[in-house]
Amino acid sequence: MSQQVPPAPPATGPAATMAAGPTGGASAHPTAPAARPGRSLRRWGIGLLIPGVLLSLLGLGMLIFAFVNVAGMTRGAANAIHELPGGQGVITLDQGETIQLYGIEGDPTPRCTIVGPPGAEMQEGMMFTSSRGVDGRSWVSFTPILTASASGEYVVECDAEGPVAVAPPISAAGLFGSIGGFFLGGGSLGLGLVLGLAGLVLAIMGWRRGRAM
C-alpha cells in the first residue's frame, strides 16, 4: 500500500512575501523613499543665494574701483593746476601736450592770447567744459582743449579781472568710465542683494518645513 504524504505547512516570513510576487499582494521591489519635505525649496534657495552673493561682491568691487578712480582724478586735478597771477604768465609745454584755461566760477569770461615759439601755435580741439575744486575755489574751463604744436615756452596773456589758471583737461574717458562703473556697480550690488535675500528666505523656509515634518 502507498502512504500519502501530508501537505507542507504554508510558508511564513520574508520568504512567503518574496514568493507571493506581484499576484500575492506584496511587491518583490522595495518602495522608493518619499522626498524629504522642503528639499526643493532649499535647492531653489541655494541656487539663488550663490549667484546673489557673487553679484554683490562684483558690484561692490566695481563701486570701490570707480570711487578710487574719481579720487585719483580729483587729486591729480588739484596738483596739475597752475595759477597765473593777473592772468599773465609763461608756461612750458611739450609737443602734443594739451591744456585748458580756467577761471573762477562766476567771474566774467576773459579773452586770452597764447603765443608760442616761432612757427608754433596752439591747435584748438573739442570744446569740453570741466571744473575743478582747489583750496576752496571752483575753477571752470572757458577754452576748448588746446594742443601745443611744438615744444617750448608759451606766453599767456588774458584781460582778466580775476585769476586765470592753466591745467590739463580732465580725461573724458576716465570720467565717463567712472560714471559707468558707479551705475553698473550699483545695479549689480542691488540685484545681488535681491537674489541673495530671496535665496536665503527660500532656504530657511525649506529647512523649517523639513524640521516640522
PDB file of N, CA and C in Angstrom, residues 67-169:
ATOM      1  N   PHE A  67      35.189 104.635  -7.273  1.00  0.00           N
ATOM      2  CA  PHE A  67      35.466 105.658  -6.260  1.00  0.00           C
ATOM      3  C   PHE A  67      36.952 105.993  -6.205  1.00  0.00           C
ATOM      4  N   VAL A  68      37.803 104.969  -6.243  1.00  0.00           N
ATOM      5  CA  VAL A  68      39.244 105.206  -6.211  1.00  0.00           C
ATOM      6  C   VAL A  68      39.685 105.974  -7.456  1.00  0.00           C
ATOM      7  N   ASN A  69      39.088 105.651  -8.612  1.00  0.00           N
ATOM      8  CA  ASN A  69      39.443 106.341  -9.850  1.00  0.00           C
ATOM      9  C   ASN A  69      39.074 107.818  -9.782  1.00  0.00           C
ATOM     10  N   VAL A  70      37.870 108.119  -9.275  1.00  0.00           N
ATOM     11  CA  VAL A  70      37.446 109.517  -9.159  1.00  0.00           C
ATOM     12  C   VAL A  70      38.320 110.264  -8.159  1.00  0.00           C
ATOM     13  N   ALA A  71      38.650 109.603  -7.040  1.00  0.00           N
ATOM     14  CA  ALA A  71      39.514 110.248  -6.056  1.00  0.00           C
ATOM     15  C   ALA A  71      40.893 110.548  -6.638  1.00  0.00           C
ATOM     16  N   GLY A  72      41.424 109.623  -7.435  1.00  0.00           N
ATOM     17  CA  GLY A  72      42.717 109.856  -8.072  1.00  0.00           C
ATOM     18  C   GLY A  72      42.666 110.997  -9.074  1.00  0.00           C
ATOM     19  N   MET A  73      41.570 111.064  -9.847  1.00  0.00           N
ATOM     20  CA  MET A  73      41.428 112.157 -10.801  1.00  0.00           C
ATOM     21  C   MET A  73      41.334 113.497 -10.084  1.00  0.00           C
ATOM     22  N   THR A  74      40.634 113.521  -8.951  1.00  0.00           N
ATOM     23  CA  THR A  74      40.487 114.767  -8.197  1.00  0.00           C
ATOM     24  C   THR A  74      41.828 115.229  -7.638  1.00  0.00           C
ATOM     25  N   ARG A  75      42.594 114.289  -7.063  1.00  0.00           N
ATOM     26  CA  ARG A  75      43.911 114.661  -6.550  1.00  0.00           C
ATOM     27  C   ARG A  75      44.833 115.120  -7.677  1.00  0.00           C
ATOM     28  N   GLY A  76      44.772 114.433  -8.811  1.00  0.00           N
ATOM     29  CA  GLY A  76      45.601 114.828  -9.944  1.00  0.00           C
ATOM     30  C   GLY A  76      45.238 116.196 -10.482  1.00  0.00           C
ATOM     31  N   ALA A  77      43.931 116.490 -10.495  1.00  0.00           N
ATOM     32  CA  ALA A  77      43.494 117.792 -10.982  1.00  0.00           C
ATOM     33  C   ALA A  77      43.965 118.912 -10.066  1.00  0.00           C
ATOM     34  N   ALA A  78      43.949 118.659  -8.753  1.00  0.00           N
ATOM     35  CA  ALA A  78      44.389 119.691  -7.817  1.00  0.00           C
ATOM     36  C   ALA A  78      45.890 119.945  -7.940  1.00  0.00           C
ATOM     37  N   ASN A  79      46.664 118.910  -8.191  1.00  0.00           N
ATOM     38  CA  ASN A  79      48.115 119.067  -8.275  1.00  0.00           C
ATOM     39  C   ASN A  79      48.569 119.627  -9.613  1.00  0.00           C
ATOM     40  N   ALA A  80      47.756 119.431 -10.664  1.00  0.00           N
ATOM     41  CA  ALA A  80      48.197 119.817 -12.008  1.00  0.00           C
ATOM     42  C   ALA A  80      47.879 121.258 -12.356  1.00  0.00           C
ATOM     43  N   ILE A  81      47.029 121.925 -11.585  1.00  0.00           N
ATOM     44  CA  ILE A  81      46.609 123.276 -11.952  1.00  0.00           C
ATOM     45  C   ILE A  81      47.730 124.273 -11.645  1.00  0.00           C
ATOM     46  N   HIS A  82      47.917 125.230 -12.566  1.00  0.00           N
ATOM     47  CA  HIS A  82      48.975 126.229 -12.435  1.00  0.00           C
ATOM     48  C   HIS A  82      48.334 127.609 -12.583  1.00  0.00           C
ATOM     49  N   GLU A  83      48.333 128.360 -11.486  1.00  0.00           N
ATOM     50  CA  GLU A  83      47.676 129.666 -11.489  1.00  0.00           C
ATOM     51  C   GLU A  83      48.602 130.734 -12.060  1.00  0.00           C
ATOM     52  N   LEU A  84      48.011 131.622 -12.878  1.00  0.00           N
ATOM     53  CA  LEU A  84      48.750 132.734 -13.477  1.00  0.00           C
ATOM     54  C   LEU A  84      48.307 134.026 -12.788  1.00  0.00           C
ATOM     55  N   PRO A  85      49.143 134.633 -11.985  1.00  0.00           N
ATOM     56  CA  PRO A  85      48.754 135.879 -11.316  1.00  0.00           C
ATOM     57  C   PRO A  85      48.461 136.984 -12.325  1.00  0.00           C
ATOM     58  N   GLY A  86      47.322 137.635 -12.144  1.00  0.00           N
ATOM     59  CA  GLY A  86      46.947 138.712 -13.056  1.00  0.00           C
ATOM     60  C   GLY A  86      46.578 138.241 -14.435  1.00  0.00           C
ATOM     61  N   GLY A  87      46.443 136.941 -14.633  1.00  0.00           N
ATOM     62  CA  GLY A  87      46.061 136.419 -15.941  1.00  0.00           C
ATOM     63  C   GLY A  87      47.190 136.387 -16.941  1.00  0.00           C
ATOM     64  N   GLN A  88      48.446 136.521 -16.495  1.00  0.00           N
ATOM     65  CA  GLN A  88      49.573 136.525 -17.408  1.00  0.00           C
ATOM     66  C   GLN A  88      50.671 135.627 -16.856  1.00  0.00           C
ATOM     67  N   GLY A  89      51.395 134.975 -17.778  1.00  0.00           N
ATOM     68  CA  GLY A  89      52.480 134.123 -17.346  1.00  0.00           C
ATOM     69  C   GLY A  89      53.059 133.336 -18.496  1.00  0.00           C
ATOM     70  N   VAL A  90      54.108 132.604 -18.211  1.00  0.00           N
ATOM     71  CA  VAL A  90      54.800 131.785 -19.202  1.00  0.00           C
ATOM     72  C   VAL A  90      54.712 130.331 -18.761  1.00  0.00           C
ATOM     73  N   ILE A  91      54.307 129.469 -19.692  1.00  0.00           N
ATOM     74  CA  ILE A  91      54.216 128.040 -19.404  1.00  0.00           C
ATOM     75  C   ILE A  91      55.085 127.274 -20.400  1.00  0.00           C
ATOM     76  N   THR A  92      55.605 126.142 -19.965  1.00  0.00           N
ATOM     77  CA  THR A  92      56.437 125.296 -20.820  1.00  0.00           C
ATOM     78  C   THR A  92      55.651 124.049 -21.177  1.00  0.00           C
ATOM     79  N   LEU A  93      55.531 123.796 -22.484  1.00  0.00           N
ATOM     80  CA  LEU A  93      54.744 122.664 -22.970  1.00  0.00           C
ATOM     81  C   LEU A  93      55.582 121.798 -23.896  1.00  0.00           C
ATOM     82  N   ASP A  94      55.268 120.525 -23.900  1.00  0.00           N
ATOM     83  CA  ASP A  94      55.866 119.604 -24.860  1.00  0.00           C
ATOM     84  C   ASP A  94      54.957 119.475 -26.075  1.00  0.00           C
ATOM     85  N   GLN A  95      55.532 119.067 -27.187  1.00  0.00           N
ATOM     86  CA  GLN A  95      54.740 118.889 -28.394  1.00  0.00           C
ATOM     87  C   GLN A  95      53.651 117.829 -28.159  1.00  0.00           C
ATOM     88  N   GLY A  96      52.421 118.190 -28.517  1.00  0.00           N
ATOM     89  CA  GLY A  96      51.289 117.291 -28.328  1.00  0.00           C
ATOM     90  C   GLY A  96      50.625 117.391 -26.966  1.00  0.00           C
ATOM     91  N   GLU A  97      51.211 118.181 -26.055  1.00  0.00           N
ATOM     92  CA  GLU A  97      50.604 118.336 -24.727  1.00  0.00           C
ATOM     93  C   GLU A  97      49.345 119.189 -24.823  1.00  0.00           C
ATOM     94  N   THR A  98      48.334 118.836 -24.049  1.00  0.00           N
ATOM     95  CA  THR A  98      47.047 119.526 -24.098  1.00  0.00           C
ATOM     96  C   THR A  98      46.796 120.280 -22.803  1.00  0.00           C
ATOM     97  N   ILE A  99      46.146 121.437 -22.923  1.00  0.00           N
ATOM     98  CA  ILE A  99      45.810 122.258 -21.768  1.00  0.00           C
ATOM     99  C   ILE A  99      44.434 122.879 -21.975  1.00  0.00           C
ATOM    100  N   GLN A 100      43.930 123.480 -20.913  1.00  0.00           N
ATOM    101  CA  GLN A 100      42.774 124.359 -20.958  1.00  0.00           C
ATOM    102  C   GLN A 100      43.018 125.515 -20.014  1.00  0.00           C
ATOM    103  N   LEU A 101      42.391 126.653 -20.309  1.00  0.00           N
ATOM    104  CA  LEU A 101      42.465 127.805 -19.418  1.00  0.00           C
ATOM    105  C   LEU A 101      41.229 127.803 -18.522  1.00  0.00           C
ATOM    106  N   TYR A 102      41.442 128.145 -17.253  1.00  0.00           N
ATOM    107  CA  TYR A 102      40.383 128.111 -16.257  1.00  0.00           C
ATOM    108  C   TYR A 102      40.246 129.475 -15.585  1.00  0.00           C
ATOM    109  N   GLY A 103      39.019 129.791 -15.234  1.00  0.00           N
ATOM    110  CA  GLY A 103      38.733 130.989 -14.448  1.00  0.00           C
ATOM    111  C   GLY A 103      37.876 130.626 -13.249  1.00  0.00           C
ATOM    112  N   ILE A 104      37.802 131.553 -12.297  1.00  0.00           N
ATOM    113  CA  ILE A 104      36.984 131.321 -11.114  1.00  0.00           C
ATOM    114  C   ILE A 104      35.508 131.309 -11.512  1.00  0.00           C
ATOM    115  N   GLU A 105      34.770 130.323 -11.027  1.00  0.00           N
ATOM    116  CA  GLU A 105      33.353 130.207 -11.358  1.00  0.00           C
ATOM    117  C   GLU A 105      32.601 131.460 -10.912  1.00  0.00           C
ATOM    118  N   GLY A 106      31.835 132.038 -11.832  1.00  0.00           N
ATOM    119  CA  GLY A 106      31.072 133.245 -11.556  1.00  0.00           C
ATOM    120  C   GLY A 106      31.735 134.511 -12.041  1.00  0.00           C
ATOM    121  N   ASP A 107      33.054 134.494 -12.293  1.00  0.00           N
ATOM    122  CA  ASP A 107      33.745 135.674 -12.806  1.00  0.00           C
ATOM    123  C   ASP A 107      33.475 135.831 -14.300  1.00  0.00           C
ATOM    124  N   PRO A 108      33.590 137.058 -14.828  1.00  0.00           N
ATOM    125  CA  PRO A 108      33.429 137.250 -16.278  1.00  0.00           C
ATOM    126  C   PRO A 108      34.473 136.449 -17.053  1.00  0.00           C
ATOM    127  N   THR A 109      34.060 135.946 -18.207  1.00  0.00           N
ATOM    128  CA  THR A 109      34.978 135.140 -19.025  1.00  0.00           C
ATOM    129  C   THR A 109      36.007 136.049 -19.688  1.00  0.00           C
ATOM    130  N   PRO A 110      37.287 135.841 -19.455  1.00  0.00           N
ATOM    131  CA  PRO A 110      38.311 136.716 -20.038  1.00  0.00           C
ATOM    132  C   PRO A 110      38.624 136.330 -21.481  1.00  0.00           C
ATOM    133  N   ARG A 111      39.280 137.248 -22.175  1.00  0.00           N
ATOM    134  CA  ARG A 111      39.810 136.965 -23.500  1.00  0.00           C
ATOM    135  C   ARG A 111      41.319 136.804 -23.377  1.00  0.00           C
ATOM    136  N   CYS A 112      41.836 135.737 -23.991  1.00  0.00           N
ATOM    137  CA  CYS A 112      43.242 135.397 -23.806  1.00  0.00           C
ATOM    138  C   CYS A 112      43.912 135.155 -25.151  1.00  0.00           C
ATOM    139  N   THR A 113      45.205 135.407 -25.172  1.00  0.00           N
ATOM    140  CA  THR A 113      46.046 135.054 -26.313  1.00  0.00           C
ATOM    141  C   THR A 113      47.213 134.214 -25.798  1.00  0.00           C
ATOM    142  N   ILE A 114      47.615 133.245 -26.631  1.00  0.00           N
ATOM    143  CA  ILE A 114      48.747 132.384 -26.277  1.00  0.00           C
ATOM    144  C   ILE A 114      49.730 132.427 -27.440  1.00  0.00           C
ATOM    145  N   VAL A 115      50.930 132.863 -27.154  1.00  0.00           N
ATOM    146  CA  VAL A 115      51.957 132.990 -28.178  1.00  0.00           C
ATOM    147  C   VAL A 115      53.067 131.995 -27.856  1.00  0.00           C
ATOM    148  N   GLY A 116      53.372 131.142 -28.846  1.00  0.00           N
ATOM    149  CA  GLY A 116      54.380 130.110 -28.646  1.00  0.00           C
ATOM    150  C   GLY A 116      55.687 130.415 -29.330  1.00  0.00           C
ATOM    151  N   PRO A 117      56.572 129.439 -29.419  1.00  0.00           N
ATOM    152  CA  PRO A 117      57.852 129.623 -30.123  1.00  0.00           C
ATOM    153  C   PRO A 117      57.604 129.955 -31.603  1.00  0.00           C
ATOM    154  N   PRO A 118      58.601 130.459 -32.286  1.00  0.00           N
ATOM    155  CA  PRO A 118      58.415 130.781 -33.709  1.00  0.00           C
ATOM    156  C   PRO A 118      57.927 129.570 -34.512  1.00  0.00           C
ATOM    157  N   GLY A 119      56.866 129.784 -35.251  1.00  0.00           N
ATOM    158  CA  GLY A 119      56.295 128.735 -36.083  1.00  0.00           C
ATOM    159  C   GLY A 119      55.364 127.802 -35.351  1.00  0.00           C
ATOM    160  N   ALA A 120      55.223 127.958 -34.045  1.00  0.00           N
ATOM    161  CA  ALA A 120      54.344 127.084 -33.263  1.00  0.00           C
ATOM    162  C   ALA A 120      53.035 127.799 -32.963  1.00  0.00           C
ATOM    163  N   GLU A 121      52.011 127.039 -32.786  1.00  0.00           N
ATOM    164  CA  GLU A 121      50.708 127.601 -32.440  1.00  0.00           C
ATOM    165  C   GLU A 121      49.937 126.581 -31.604  1.00  0.00           C
ATOM    166  N   MET A 122      48.921 127.097 -30.932  1.00  0.00           N
ATOM    167  CA  MET A 122      48.048 126.231 -30.154  1.00  0.00           C
ATOM    168  C   MET A 122      46.883 125.784 -31.043  1.00  0.00           C
ATOM    169  N   GLN A 123      46.723 124.502 -31.194  1.00  0.00           N
ATOM    170  CA  GLN A 123      45.652 123.951 -32.028  1.00  0.00           C
ATOM    171  C   GLN A 123      44.413 123.690 -31.167  1.00  0.00           C
ATOM    172  N   GLU A 124      43.286 124.262 -31.627  1.00  0.00           N
ATOM    173  CA  GLU A 124      42.048 124.108 -30.875  1.00  0.00           C
ATOM    174  C   GLU A 124      41.384 122.773 -31.199  1.00  0.00           C
ATOM    175  N   GLY A 125      40.866 122.133 -30.148  1.00  0.00           N
ATOM    176  CA  GLY A 125      40.172 120.863 -30.300  1.00  0.00           C
ATOM    177  C   GLY A 125      38.742 120.943 -29.814  1.00  0.00           C
ATOM    178  N   MET A 126      38.282 119.886 -29.193  1.00  0.00           N
ATOM    179  CA  MET A 126      36.897 119.795 -28.750  1.00  0.00           C
ATOM    180  C   MET A 126      36.639 120.768 -27.605  1.00  0.00           C
ATOM    181  N   MET A 127      35.451 121.367 -27.631  1.00  0.00           N
ATOM    182  CA  MET A 127      35.021 122.230 -26.535  1.00  0.00           C
ATOM    183  C   MET A 127      34.455 121.350 -25.431  1.00  0.00           C
ATOM    184  N   PHE A 128      35.199 121.247 -24.363  1.00  0.00           N
ATOM    185  CA  PHE A 128      34.809 120.372 -23.254  1.00  0.00           C
ATOM    186  C   PHE A 128      34.938 121.163 -21.964  1.00  0.00           C
ATOM    187  N   THR A 129      33.813 121.434 -21.320  1.00  0.00           N
ATOM    188  CA  THR A 129      33.816 122.215 -20.083  1.00  0.00           C
ATOM    189  C   THR A 129      34.045 121.298 -18.895  1.00  0.00           C
ATOM    190  N   SER A 130      35.035 121.646 -18.108  1.00  0.00           N
ATOM    191  CA  SER A 130      35.334 120.871 -16.908  1.00  0.00           C
ATOM    192  C   SER A 130      35.531 121.820 -15.744  1.00  0.00           C
ATOM    193  N   SER A 131      35.387 121.297 -14.557  1.00  0.00           N
ATOM    194  CA  SER A 131      35.535 122.114 -13.345  1.00  0.00           C
ATOM    195  C   SER A 131      36.426 121.382 -12.353  1.00  0.00           C
ATOM    196  N   ARG A 132      37.092 122.158 -11.521  1.00  0.00           N
ATOM    197  CA  ARG A 132      37.997 121.628 -10.507  1.00  0.00           C
ATOM    198  C   ARG A 132      37.832 122.443  -9.231  1.00  0.00           C
ATOM    199  N   GLY A 133      37.851 121.783  -8.105  1.00  0.00           N
ATOM    200  CA  GLY A 133      37.826 122.457  -6.826  1.00  0.00           C
ATOM    201  C   GLY A 133      39.185 122.397  -6.173  1.00  0.00           C
ATOM    202  N   VAL A 134      39.821 123.545  -5.974  1.00  0.00           N
ATOM    203  CA  VAL A 134      41.164 123.610  -5.399  1.00  0.00           C
ATOM    204  C   VAL A 134      41.182 124.684  -4.318  1.00  0.00           C
ATOM    205  N   ASP A 135      41.566 124.295  -3.111  1.00  0.00           N
ATOM    206  CA  ASP A 135      41.706 125.235  -1.995  1.00  0.00           C
ATOM    207  C   ASP A 135      40.436 126.048  -1.769  1.00  0.00           C
ATOM    208  N   GLY A 136      39.317 125.407  -1.881  1.00  0.00           N
ATOM    209  CA  GLY A 136      38.045 126.079  -1.617  1.00  0.00           C
ATOM    210  C   GLY A 136      37.524 126.932  -2.757  1.00  0.00           C
ATOM    211  N   ARG A 137      38.233 126.964  -3.883  1.00  0.00           N
ATOM    212  CA  ARG A 137      37.779 127.740  -5.043  1.00  0.00           C
ATOM    213  C   ARG A 137      37.412 126.793  -6.176  1.00  0.00           C
ATOM    214  N   SER A 138      36.378 127.159  -6.893  1.00  0.00           N
ATOM    215  CA  SER A 138      35.907 126.342  -8.011  1.00  0.00           C
ATOM    216  C   SER A 138      36.369 126.967  -9.319  1.00  0.00           C
ATOM    217  N   TRP A 139      37.214 126.222 -10.037  1.00  0.00           N
ATOM    218  CA  TRP A 139      37.728 126.672 -11.330  1.00  0.00           C
ATOM    219  C   TRP A 139      36.912 126.026 -12.445  1.00  0.00           C
ATOM    220  N   VAL A 140      36.563 126.808 -13.476  1.00  0.00           N
ATOM    221  CA  VAL A 140      35.789 126.315 -14.615  1.00  0.00           C
ATOM    222  C   VAL A 140      36.535 126.681 -15.899  1.00  0.00           C
ATOM    223  N   SER A 141      36.674 125.717 -16.811  1.00  0.00           N
ATOM    224  CA  SER A 141      37.380 125.980 -18.066  1.00  0.00           C
ATOM    225  C   SER A 141      36.519 126.855 -18.973  1.00  0.00           C
ATOM    226  N   PHE A 142      37.190 127.721 -19.745  1.00  0.00           N
ATOM    227  CA  PHE A 142      36.470 128.602 -20.673  1.00  0.00           C
ATOM    228  C   PHE A 142      37.052 128.550 -22.077  1.00  0.00           C
ATOM    229  N   THR A 143      37.953 127.621 -22.362  1.00  0.00           N
ATOM    230  CA  THR A 143      38.518 127.475 -23.700  1.00  0.00           C
ATOM    231  C   THR A 143      38.344 126.031 -24.166  1.00  0.00           C
ATOM    232  N   PRO A 144      38.420 125.802 -25.471  1.00  0.00           N
ATOM    233  CA  PRO A 144      38.474 124.403 -25.946  1.00  0.00           C
ATOM    234  C   PRO A 144      39.759 123.740 -25.478  1.00  0.00           C
ATOM    235  N   ILE A 145      39.881 122.470 -25.765  1.00  0.00           N
ATOM    236  CA  ILE A 145      41.134 121.768 -25.478  1.00  0.00           C
ATOM    237  C   ILE A 145      42.192 122.266 -26.463  1.00  0.00           C
ATOM    238  N   LEU A 146      43.310 122.753 -25.929  1.00  0.00           N
ATOM    239  CA  LEU A 146      44.380 123.332 -26.738  1.00  0.00           C
ATOM    240  C   LEU A 146      45.568 122.382 -26.749  1.00  0.00           C
ATOM    241  N   THR A 147      46.131 122.178 -27.946  1.00  0.00           N
ATOM    242  CA  THR A 147      47.259 121.262 -28.109  1.00  0.00           C
ATOM    243  C   THR A 147      48.463 122.020 -28.640  1.00  0.00           C
ATOM    244  N   ALA A 148      49.592 121.855 -27.981  1.00  0.00           N
ATOM    245  CA  ALA A 148      50.820 122.525 -28.417  1.00  0.00           C
ATOM    246  C   ALA A 148      51.373 121.827 -29.658  1.00  0.00           C
ATOM    247  N   SER A 149      51.641 122.607 -30.710  1.00  0.00           N
ATOM    248  CA  SER A 149      52.158 122.029 -31.953  1.00  0.00           C
ATOM    249  C   SER A 149      53.668 121.803 -31.905  1.00  0.00           C
ATOM    250  N   ALA A 150      54.339 122.416 -30.925  1.00  0.00           N
ATOM    251  CA  ALA A 150      55.788 122.252 -30.793  1.00  0.00           C
ATOM    252  C   ALA A 150      56.164 122.434 -29.333  1.00  0.00           C
ATOM    253  N   SER A 151      57.294 121.922 -28.975  1.00  0.00           N
ATOM    254  CA  SER A 151      57.773 122.063 -27.605  1.00  0.00           C
ATOM    255  C   SER A 151      58.393 123.438 -27.415  1.00  0.00           C
ATOM    256  N   GLY A 152      58.249 123.990 -26.219  1.00  0.00           N
ATOM    257  CA  GLY A 152      58.833 125.293 -25.932  1.00  0.00           C
ATOM    258  C   GLY A 152      58.013 126.060 -24.923  1.00  0.00           C
ATOM    259  N   GLU A 153      58.341 127.356 -24.801  1.00  0.00           N
ATOM    260  CA  GLU A 153      57.648 128.227 -23.866  1.00  0.00           C
ATOM    261  C   GLU A 153      56.532 128.979 -24.582  1.00  0.00           C
ATOM    262  N   TYR A 154      55.407 129.089 -23.893  1.00  0.00           N
ATOM    263  CA  TYR A 154      54.226 129.773 -24.435  1.00  0.00           C
ATOM    264  C   TYR A 154      53.833 130.885 -23.469  1.00  0.00           C
ATOM    265  N   VAL A 155      53.612 132.067 -24.026  1.00  0.00           N
ATOM    266  CA  VAL A 155      53.241 133.240 -23.223  1.00  0.00           C
ATOM    267  C   VAL A 155      51.719 133.380 -23.247  1.00  0.00           C
ATOM    268  N   VAL A 156      51.131 133.427 -22.053  1.00  0.00           N
ATOM    269  CA  VAL A 156      49.683 133.547 -21.904  1.00  0.00           C
ATOM    270  C   VAL A 156      49.373 134.948 -21.390  1.00  0.00           C
ATOM    271  N   GLU A 157      48.476 135.664 -22.077  1.00  0.00           N
ATOM    272  CA  GLU A 157      48.041 136.993 -21.659  1.00  0.00           C
ATOM    273  C   GLU A 157      46.523 137.041 -21.729  1.00  0.00           C
ATOM    274  N   CYS A 158      45.891 137.411 -20.602  1.00  0.00           N
ATOM    275  CA  CYS A 158      44.434 137.492 -20.517  1.00  0.00           C
ATOM    276  C   CYS A 158      44.046 138.846 -19.928  1.00  0.00           C
ATOM    277  N   ASP A 159      42.913 139.369 -20.398  1.00  0.00           N
ATOM    278  CA  ASP A 159      42.393 140.623 -19.846  1.00  0.00           C
ATOM    279  C   ASP A 159      41.436 140.315 -18.691  1.00  0.00           C
ATOM    280  N   ALA A 160      41.888 139.498 -17.790  1.00  0.00           N
ATOM    281  CA  ALA A 160      41.024 139.021 -16.710  1.00  0.00           C
ATOM    282  C   ALA A 160      41.084 139.952 -15.519  1.00  0.00           C
ATOM    283  N   GLU A 161      39.921 140.132 -14.881  1.00  0.00           N
ATOM    284  CA  GLU A 161      39.877 140.888 -13.631  1.00  0.00           C
ATOM    285  C   GLU A 161      40.271 139.999 -12.455  1.00  0.00           C
ATOM    286  N   GLY A 162      40.053 138.709 -12.607  1.00  0.00           N
ATOM    287  CA  GLY A 162      40.399 137.769 -11.563  1.00  0.00           C
ATOM    288  C   GLY A 162      41.514 136.849 -12.021  1.00  0.00           C
ATOM    289  N   PRO A 163      41.819 135.866 -11.224  1.00  0.00           N
ATOM    290  CA  PRO A 163      42.917 134.949 -11.563  1.00  0.00           C
ATOM    291  C   PRO A 163      42.544 134.025 -12.720  1.00  0.00           C
ATOM    292  N   VAL A 164      43.574 133.561 -13.423  1.00  0.00           N
ATOM    293  CA  VAL A 164      43.437 132.590 -14.510  1.00  0.00           C
ATOM    294  C   VAL A 164      44.413 131.454 -14.217  1.00  0.00           C
ATOM    295  N   ALA A 165      44.016 130.257 -14.584  1.00  0.00           N
ATOM    296  CA  ALA A 165      44.862 129.086 -14.337  1.00  0.00           C
ATOM    297  C   ALA A 165      44.957 128.243 -15.592  1.00  0.00           C
ATOM    298  N   VAL A 166      46.049 127.486 -15.683  1.00  0.00           N
ATOM    299  CA  VAL A 166      46.290 126.558 -16.783  1.00  0.00           C
ATOM    300  C   VAL A 166      46.369 125.159 -16.193  1.00  0.00           C
ATOM    301  N   ALA A 167      45.688 124.205 -16.859  1.00  0.00           N
ATOM    302  CA  ALA A 167      45.703 122.823 -16.373  1.00  0.00           C
ATOM    303  C   ALA A 167      45.354 121.890 -17.521  1.00  0.00           C
ATOM    304  N   PRO A 168      45.811 120.657 -17.445  1.00  0.00           N
ATOM    305  CA  PRO A 168      45.403 119.676 -18.467  1.00  0.00           C
ATOM    306  C   PRO A 168      43.897 119.424 -18.384  1.00  0.00           C
ATOM    307  N   PRO A 169      43.276 119.099 -19.508  1.00  0.00           N
ATOM    308  CA  PRO A 169      41.844 118.780 -19.467  1.00  0.00           C
ATOM    309  C   PRO A 169      41.599 117.480 -18.707  1.00  0.00           C
TER     310      PRO A 169
END
